[in-house]
């Protein structure tokens, strides 16, 4: 498939990024080397977190975070239906069951009030979740303070899937600081805020969690004599303490991610500028604009509008087709997870989470990335204005 002239997202790679990767290629360490730790420290410092553990992608990060939270067979993980499937699949990798909490129709994030009500019912039935994953949709944090209070009340581990939200803030502190979530997940896929080509990271303030996360990303193996079950027998000795995975990030990927960190604030500032400009340009069109909740500053990974279908003659599909026909790579984030065939087989059905389903029937993700020019943004809005009539 040919790329669109103006995609919904695109990475920004400069000469410094290329030089950073080339430097690693010329070094003795292509993987399991010092650049990974440098990347971890840089992001932990930016987010004001104690520990950061880099892995090969954010899905791996979610998986091992759930294992560290001791999620397993017989347990429940709850998350939002308005997310990529990885936010739910991580529970299934652990043998746990999944349920969902509907979204707030304004922020499009997991609705804290609905979560509170569902927890009351679950407590009475003896089916409280072991883990709740709150997704920072489009770059905006959930109502994490309220979710943290519910976590203390009901005893679940709160994980923030902030794959969209590197560089965002909540109540004056960086997302990932660990004030509210036990662990925070970031993604460095090319369409995200910064990229390492592929990669993810888990941030936490819990030293025990960090130690186990590092072990799980590398086959469950340790070379630390203090952790070994029997005395070590030489400098070469290692022990596998548990079943882990090969989820390591390479130094090549870490070098790119570390280089991109130098431009993180610039990227986020440009995304915020473009989002503000969209709000002005789209005023008066038959669309509902995204909003930021009080106290949250979005990183604006996505700019999602909702089509006001009662005001236009075209269907959602027709609007998509018309925009893509002129080379605009609009997209839709997300198909509600519970409507995917795999989760329908788990018993979910249409109508289970009506706010997420209604949002899905109206959503349209417009192009947004740091290199999007004013002229290209004007073109996007011009075509949308023409199509909507």
Coordinates of C-alpha atoms in Angstrom, one line a residue:
X1 CA 0.0 0.0 0.0
X2 CA 1.4 3.4 -1.0
X3 CA 1.9 5.9 1.9
X4 CA -0.5 8.8 2.1
X5 CA 0.8 12.3 1.3
X6 CA -0.2 13.4 4.7
X7 CA -0.3 10.5 7.1
X8 CA -1.9 10.6 10.6
X9 CA 1.5 10.3 12.2
X10 CA 5.1 10.3 11.2
X11 CA 8.5 10.2 13.0
X12 CA 11.0 13.0 12.9
X13 CA 14.6 11.8 12.4
X14 CA 17.5 14.2 12.2
X15 CA 21.3 13.9 11.7
X16 CA 21.9 13.7 15.4
X17 CA 19.7 10.6 15.6
X18 CA 21.5 9.0 12.7
X19 CA 24.9 9.8 14.2
X20 CA 23.8 8.3 17.5
X21 CA 22.9 5.0 15.9
X22 CA 26.1 5.0 13.8
X23 CA 28.2 5.5 16.9
X24 CA 26.7 2.4 18.5
X25 CA 27.2 0.5 15.2
X26 CA 30.9 1.3 15.5
X27 CA 31.1 0.4 19.2
X28 CA 31.6 -3.0 20.8
X29 CA 28.0 -3.1 22.2
X30 CA 25.1 -3.6 19.8
X31 CA 22.9 -5.0 22.6
X32 CA 23.0 -5.4 26.4
X33 CA 25.4 -2.4 26.5
X34 CA 25.6 0.9 28.2
X35 CA 23.4 3.0 25.9
X36 CA 20.3 1.2 27.2
X37 CA 21.0 2.3 30.8
X38 CA 21.7 5.9 29.6
X39 CA 18.3 5.9 27.8
X40 CA 16.6 4.6 31.0
X41 CA 18.2 7.2 33.2
X42 CA 17.3 10.0 30.8
X43 CA 13.6 9.2 30.7
X44 CA 13.5 8.4 34.5
X45 CA 15.0 11.8 35.2
X46 CA 12.7 13.6 32.9
X47 CA 9.6 11.9 34.5
X48 CA 10.9 12.3 38.0
X49 CA 10.8 8.5 38.5
X50 CA 13.1 6.3 40.5
X51 CA 13.5 3.4 38.0
X52 CA 13.1 2.8 34.3
X53 CA 13.3 -0.6 32.5
X54 CA 13.6 -0.6 28.7
X55 CA 12.2 -3.4 26.7
X56 CA 11.6 -4.3 23.0
X57 CA 8.1 -2.8 22.8
X58 CA 5.3 -1.5 25.0
X59 CA 3.3 -4.7 24.7
X60 CA 6.3 -6.5 26.4
X61 CA 6.3 -3.8 29.0
X62 CA 2.6 -4.4 29.7
X63 CA 3.1 -8.1 29.9
X64 CA 6.0 -8.0 32.5
X65 CA 4.3 -5.2 34.5
X66 CA 1.3 -7.5 34.9
X67 CA 3.5 -10.4 36.0
X68 CA 5.2 -8.1 38.5
X69 CA 1.7 -7.3 39.8
X70 CA 1.3 -11.1 40.3
X71 CA -1.6 -11.3 37.8
X72 CA -2.4 -14.9 36.9
X73 CA -5.1 -17.5 36.4
X74 CA -8.3 -16.8 38.3
X75 CA -7.5 -13.0 38.4
X76 CA -9.2 -10.1 36.6
X77 CA -7.7 -7.2 34.8
X78 CA -9.9 -4.3 34.0
X79 CA -9.2 -1.6 31.4
X80 CA -10.9 0.7 28.9
X81 CA -12.5 -0.6 25.7
X82 CA -11.1 2.5 23.9
X83 CA -7.5 1.4 23.5
X84 CA -5.3 -0.8 21.4
X85 CA -5.7 -4.5 22.0
X86 CA -2.4 -4.8 23.9
X87 CA -3.8 -3.1 27.0
X88 CA -6.2 -6.1 27.4
X89 CA -4.1 -8.9 25.8
X90 CA -1.4 -8.5 28.5
X91 CA -3.9 -10.1 30.9
X92 CA -4.5 -13.0 28.7
X93 CA -0.7 -13.7 28.4
X94 CA -0.8 -14.1 32.2
X95 CA -3.8 -16.5 32.1
X96 CA -6.1 -13.9 33.6
X97 CA -9.5 -12.7 32.5
X98 CA -10.4 -9.3 31.2
X99 CA -13.2 -6.9 31.8
X100 CA -13.8 -3.3 30.7
X101 CA -15.0 0.0 32.2
X102 CA -16.8 2.4 29.8
X103 CA -15.3 5.8 28.9
X104 CA -16.1 9.3 29.9
X105 CA -17.7 10.8 26.7
X106 CA -15.8 14.0 27.1
X107 CA -12.2 12.9 27.9
X108 CA -12.6 9.5 26.1
X109 CA -10.7 8.0 29.0
X110 CA -11.8 5.3 31.4
X111 CA -14.6 6.8 33.5
X112 CA -13.6 7.0 37.2
X113 CA -17.2 7.2 38.4
X114 CA -18.2 4.1 36.4
X115 CA -15.1 2.3 37.8
X116 CA -16.1 3.2 41.4
X117 CA -19.6 1.9 40.8
X118 CA -18.4 -1.3 39.2
X119 CA -15.9 -1.9 42.0
X120 CA -18.8 -1.8 44.6
X121 CA -20.6 -4.5 42.7
X122 CA -17.5 -6.6 42.2
X123 CA -16.6 -6.4 45.9
X124 CA -20.1 -7.7 46.9
X125 CA -19.6 -10.6 44.4
X126 CA -16.1 -11.3 45.5
X127 CA -14.7 -10.6 42.0
X128 CA -12.5 -7.5 42.4
X129 CA -9.8 -6.9 39.8
X130 CA -6.2 -7.7 40.6
X131 CA -5.0 -5.0 38.1
X132 CA -6.6 -1.9 36.5
X133 CA -4.8 -0.5 33.5
X134 CA -5.7 3.2 32.9
X135 CA -4.9 4.3 29.4
X136 CA -3.8 7.8 28.7
X137 CA -5.8 8.0 25.4
X138 CA -4.4 10.4 22.7
X139 CA -1.8 11.7 25.2
X140 CA -4.0 12.8 28.1
X141 CA -3.8 11.2 31.5
X142 CA -6.9 9.7 33.2
X143 CA -8.2 11.0 36.5
X144 CA -5.3 9.3 38.1
X145 CA -5.8 10.8 41.6
X146 CA -9.2 9.3 41.9
X147 CA -8.1 6.0 40.4
X148 CA -5.3 5.9 43.0
X149 CA -7.7 6.4 45.8
X150 CA -9.9 3.6 44.4
X151 CA -6.7 1.4 44.2
X152 CA -6.1 2.0 47.9
X153 CA -9.7 1.3 48.8
X154 CA -10.1 -1.9 46.8
X155 CA -6.5 -3.3 46.7
X156 CA -5.8 -3.5 43.0
X157 CA -2.5 -2.6 41.3
X158 CA -2.9 0.5 39.2
X159 CA -0.9 0.5 36.0
X160 CA -0.9 3.5 33.6
X161 CA -0.6 2.7 30.0
X162 CA 0.9 6.0 28.9
X163 CA 2.0 4.7 25.5
X164 CA 0.5 7.9 24.0
X165 CA 1.7 10.3 26.7
X166 CA 5.5 10.7 26.9
X167 CA 6.0 14.3 27.7
X168 CA 2.5 14.9 29.1
X169 CA 1.8 16.1 32.6
X170 CA -0.9 15.6 35.3
X171 CA -1.6 17.9 38.2
X172 CA 1.7 19.7 37.6
X173 CA 4.0 16.6 37.5
X174 CA 5.2 14.6 34.5
X175 CA 3.2 11.5 33.5
X176 CA 5.4 8.6 34.7
X177 CA 6.5 10.1 38.0
X178 CA 4.8 7.3 39.9
X179 CA 2.8 9.5 42.3
X180 CA -0.4 7.7 41.4
X181 CA 0.4 4.6 39.4
X182 CA 2.5 1.6 40.6
X183 CA 4.0 1.3 37.1
X184 CA 3.8 3.5 34.0
X185 CA 4.2 2.1 30.4
X186 CA 5.6 4.1 27.5
X187 CA 5.9 3.3 23.8
X188 CA 8.4 4.4 21.3
X189 CA 6.8 3.2 18.1
X190 CA 7.5 5.6 15.1
X191 CA 4.1 7.4 15.4
X192 CA 4.5 8.1 19.1
X193 CA 5.9 11.3 20.7
X194 CA 9.6 10.0 20.5
X195 CA 10.7 6.9 18.7
X196 CA 13.3 4.2 19.1
X197 CA 11.9 2.5 16.0
X198 CA 10.4 -0.1 18.3
X199 CA 10.7 -0.1 22.0
X200 CA 8.9 0.4 25.3
X201 CA 9.7 1.2 28.9
X202 CA 8.3 0.6 32.4
X203 CA 8.8 3.3 35.0
X204 CA 8.3 2.7 38.7
X205 CA 9.3 3.9 42.1
X206 CA 9.3 0.4 43.6
X207 CA 12.9 -1.0 43.7
X208 CA 11.6 -4.5 44.0
X209 CA 9.4 -4.1 41.0
X210 CA 12.3 -2.7 39.0
X211 CA 14.6 -5.6 39.9
X212 CA 12.0 -8.2 38.8
X213 CA 11.2 -6.3 35.6
X214 CA 14.8 -6.4 34.6
X215 CA 15.0 -10.1 35.3
X216 CA 11.8 -10.9 33.4
X217 CA 13.0 -9.0 30.3
X218 CA 16.0 -11.3 30.1
X219 CA 14.8 -14.9 30.5
X220 CA 14.3 -14.7 34.2
X221 CA 18.1 -14.9 34.6
X222 CA 20.4 -13.2 37.1
X223 CA 24.1 -12.9 37.4
X224 CA 23.9 -11.3 40.8
X225 CA 25.2 -13.6 43.5
X226 CA 22.9 -11.9 46.1
X227 CA 19.9 -13.2 44.2
X228 CA 21.1 -16.7 43.5
X229 CA 19.4 -19.7 45.1
X230 CA 22.7 -21.6 45.5
X231 CA 26.3 -20.2 45.8
X232 CA 27.8 -19.0 42.6
X233 CA 30.7 -21.0 41.3
X234 CA 32.6 -18.5 39.1
X235 CA 32.5 -15.1 37.4
X236 CA 30.8 -16.7 34.5
X237 CA 27.9 -18.2 36.6
X238 CA 24.2 -17.2 36.2
X239 CA 20.9 -18.7 37.4
X240 CA 17.4 -18.7 35.9
X241 CA 15.2 -17.9 38.9
X242 CA 11.9 -17.8 37.0
X243 CA 10.4 -18.1 33.5
X244 CA 11.2 -14.9 31.8
X245 CA 11.4 -13.7 28.2
X246 CA 13.7 -12.2 25.6
X247 CA 12.2 -8.8 25.8
X248 CA 15.5 -6.8 25.7
X249 CA 15.9 -3.5 23.8
X250 CA 19.1 -3.3 21.7
X251 CA 21.6 -0.5 22.1
X252 CA 20.8 0.6 18.5
X253 CA 17.2 1.2 19.5
X254 CA 18.2 2.9 22.8
X255 CA 20.6 5.2 20.9
X256 CA 17.8 6.5 18.7
X257 CA 15.5 6.9 21.7
X258 CA 18.1 8.6 23.8
X259 CA 18.9 11.0 20.9
X260 CA 15.2 11.8 20.5
X261 CA 14.9 12.7 24.2
X262 CA 16.8 15.9 23.4
X263 CA 13.8 17.0 21.3
X264 CA 11.0 15.7 23.5
X265 CA 9.9 19.0 24.8
X266 CA 10.1 20.6 21.3
X267 CA 8.0 17.8 19.8
X268 CA 5.3 18.1 22.5
X269 CA 5.3 21.9 22.2
X270 CA 4.7 21.6 18.4
X271 CA 2.0 19.1 18.9
X272 CA 0.2 21.4 21.4
X273 CA 0.6 24.3 18.9
X274 CA -0.9 22.2 16.1
X275 CA -3.8 21.0 18.4
X276 CA -4.6 24.6 19.3
X277 CA -4.5 25.6 15.6
X278 CA -6.9 22.7 14.7
X279 CA -9.3 24.0 17.4
X280 CA -9.4 27.4 15.7
X281 CA -9.5 26.1 12.1
X282 CA -12.3 23.5 12.8
X283 CA -14.6 25.9 14.7
X284 CA -18.1 25.8 13.2
X285 CA -17.6 22.5 11.4
X286 CA -19.9 19.5 12.1
X287 CA -17.4 18.0 14.4
X288 CA -16.9 17.7 18.2
X289 CA -13.4 18.7 19.2
X290 CA -11.2 16.9 21.8
X291 CA -11.0 18.5 25.3
X292 CA -8.4 18.4 28.0
X293 CA -9.6 17.6 31.6
X294 CA -8.7 20.1 34.2
X295 CA -5.2 19.5 35.5
X296 CA -4.0 17.4 32.6
X297 CA -1.7 18.6 29.8
X298 CA -1.9 16.3 26.9
X299 CA 1.1 15.3 24.8
X300 CA -1.3 15.2 21.8
X301 CA -0.2 11.9 20.3
X302 CA -3.6 12.0 18.4
X303 CA -6.0 14.6 17.4
X304 CA -9.4 12.9 17.3
X305 CA -12.7 14.6 16.4
X306 CA -16.1 13.2 16.5
X307 CA -18.3 13.6 13.5
X308 CA -21.7 15.2 14.2
X309 CA -23.5 12.7 11.9
X310 CA -26.9 14.3 12.4
X311 CA -25.5 17.5 10.8
X312 CA -24.1 15.9 7.7
X313 CA -25.4 13.7 4.8
X314 CA -22.4 11.4 4.6
X315 CA -21.6 8.3 6.8
X316 CA -18.5 8.0 8.8
X317 CA -17.1 5.5 6.2
X318 CA -17.9 7.9 3.3
X319 CA -16.0 10.7 5.1
X320 CA -13.0 8.4 5.6
X321 CA -13.0 7.3 2.0
X322 CA -13.3 10.9 0.7
X323 CA -10.3 12.1 2.8
X324 CA -8.1 9.1 1.9
X325 CA -9.0 9.6 -1.8
X326 CA -7.2 12.9 -1.7
X327 CA -4.1 11.5 0.0
X328 CA -4.9 12.2 3.7
X329 CA -4.0 9.3 5.9
X330 CA -6.8 9.8 8.5
X331 CA -7.4 6.9 10.9
X332 CA -9.6 5.6 13.6
X333 CA -8.5 5.1 17.2
X334 CA -9.9 2.7 18.4
X335 CA -12.3 -0.1 17.5
X336 CA -13.6 -1.0 21.0
X337 CA -11.5 -4.0 22.2
X338 CA -14.6 -5.9 23.4
X339 CA -16.0 -5.9 19.8
X340 CA -12.9 -7.7 18.4
X341 CA -13.7 -11.3 17.4
X342 CA -11.3 -12.8 20.1
X343 CA -13.1 -10.9 22.9
X344 CA -16.6 -11.6 21.5
X345 CA -15.6 -15.2 22.0
X346 CA -15.0 -14.4 25.7
X347 CA -18.6 -13.3 25.9
X348 CA -18.6 -9.6 25.2
X349 CA -21.2 -8.2 22.8
X350 CA -22.6 -5.0 21.2
X351 CA -24.1 -2.7 23.7
X352 CA -21.9 -3.7 26.6
X353 CA -20.0 -0.4 26.7
X354 CA -22.3 2.1 24.9
X355 CA -20.1 5.2 25.3
X356 CA -17.1 3.6 23.7
X357 CA -19.3 2.2 21.0
X358 CA -20.9 5.5 20.2
X359 CA -17.5 7.2 20.2
X360 CA -16.2 4.6 17.7
X361 CA -19.1 5.3 15.3
X362 CA -18.2 9.0 15.2
X363 CA -14.4 9.1 15.6
X364 CA -11.9 10.5 13.1
X365 CA -8.2 10.9 13.8
X366 CA -6.7 13.8 11.8
X367 CA -3.0 14.1 10.9
X368 CA -0.8 15.3 13.8
X369 CA 3.0 15.2 14.0
X370 CA 5.8 17.7 14.5
X371 CA 6.7 18.1 10.9
X372 CA 3.1 18.8 9.8
X373 CA 3.2 22.3 8.2
X374 CA 0.5 25.0 8.5
X375 CA -0.1 24.6 4.8
X376 CA -0.7 20.8 5.2
X377 CA -2.9 21.4 8.2
X378 CA -4.9 24.0 6.2
X379 CA -5.3 21.4 3.4
X380 CA -6.6 18.8 5.9
X381 CA -9.2 21.2 7.3
X382 CA -10.0 22.5 3.8
X383 CA -10.8 19.0 2.5
X384 CA -12.8 18.2 5.6
X385 CA -14.8 21.4 5.3
X386 CA -15.6 20.6 1.7
X387 CA -16.6 17.0 2.4
X388 CA -18.8 17.8 5.4
X389 CA -20.5 20.6 3.4

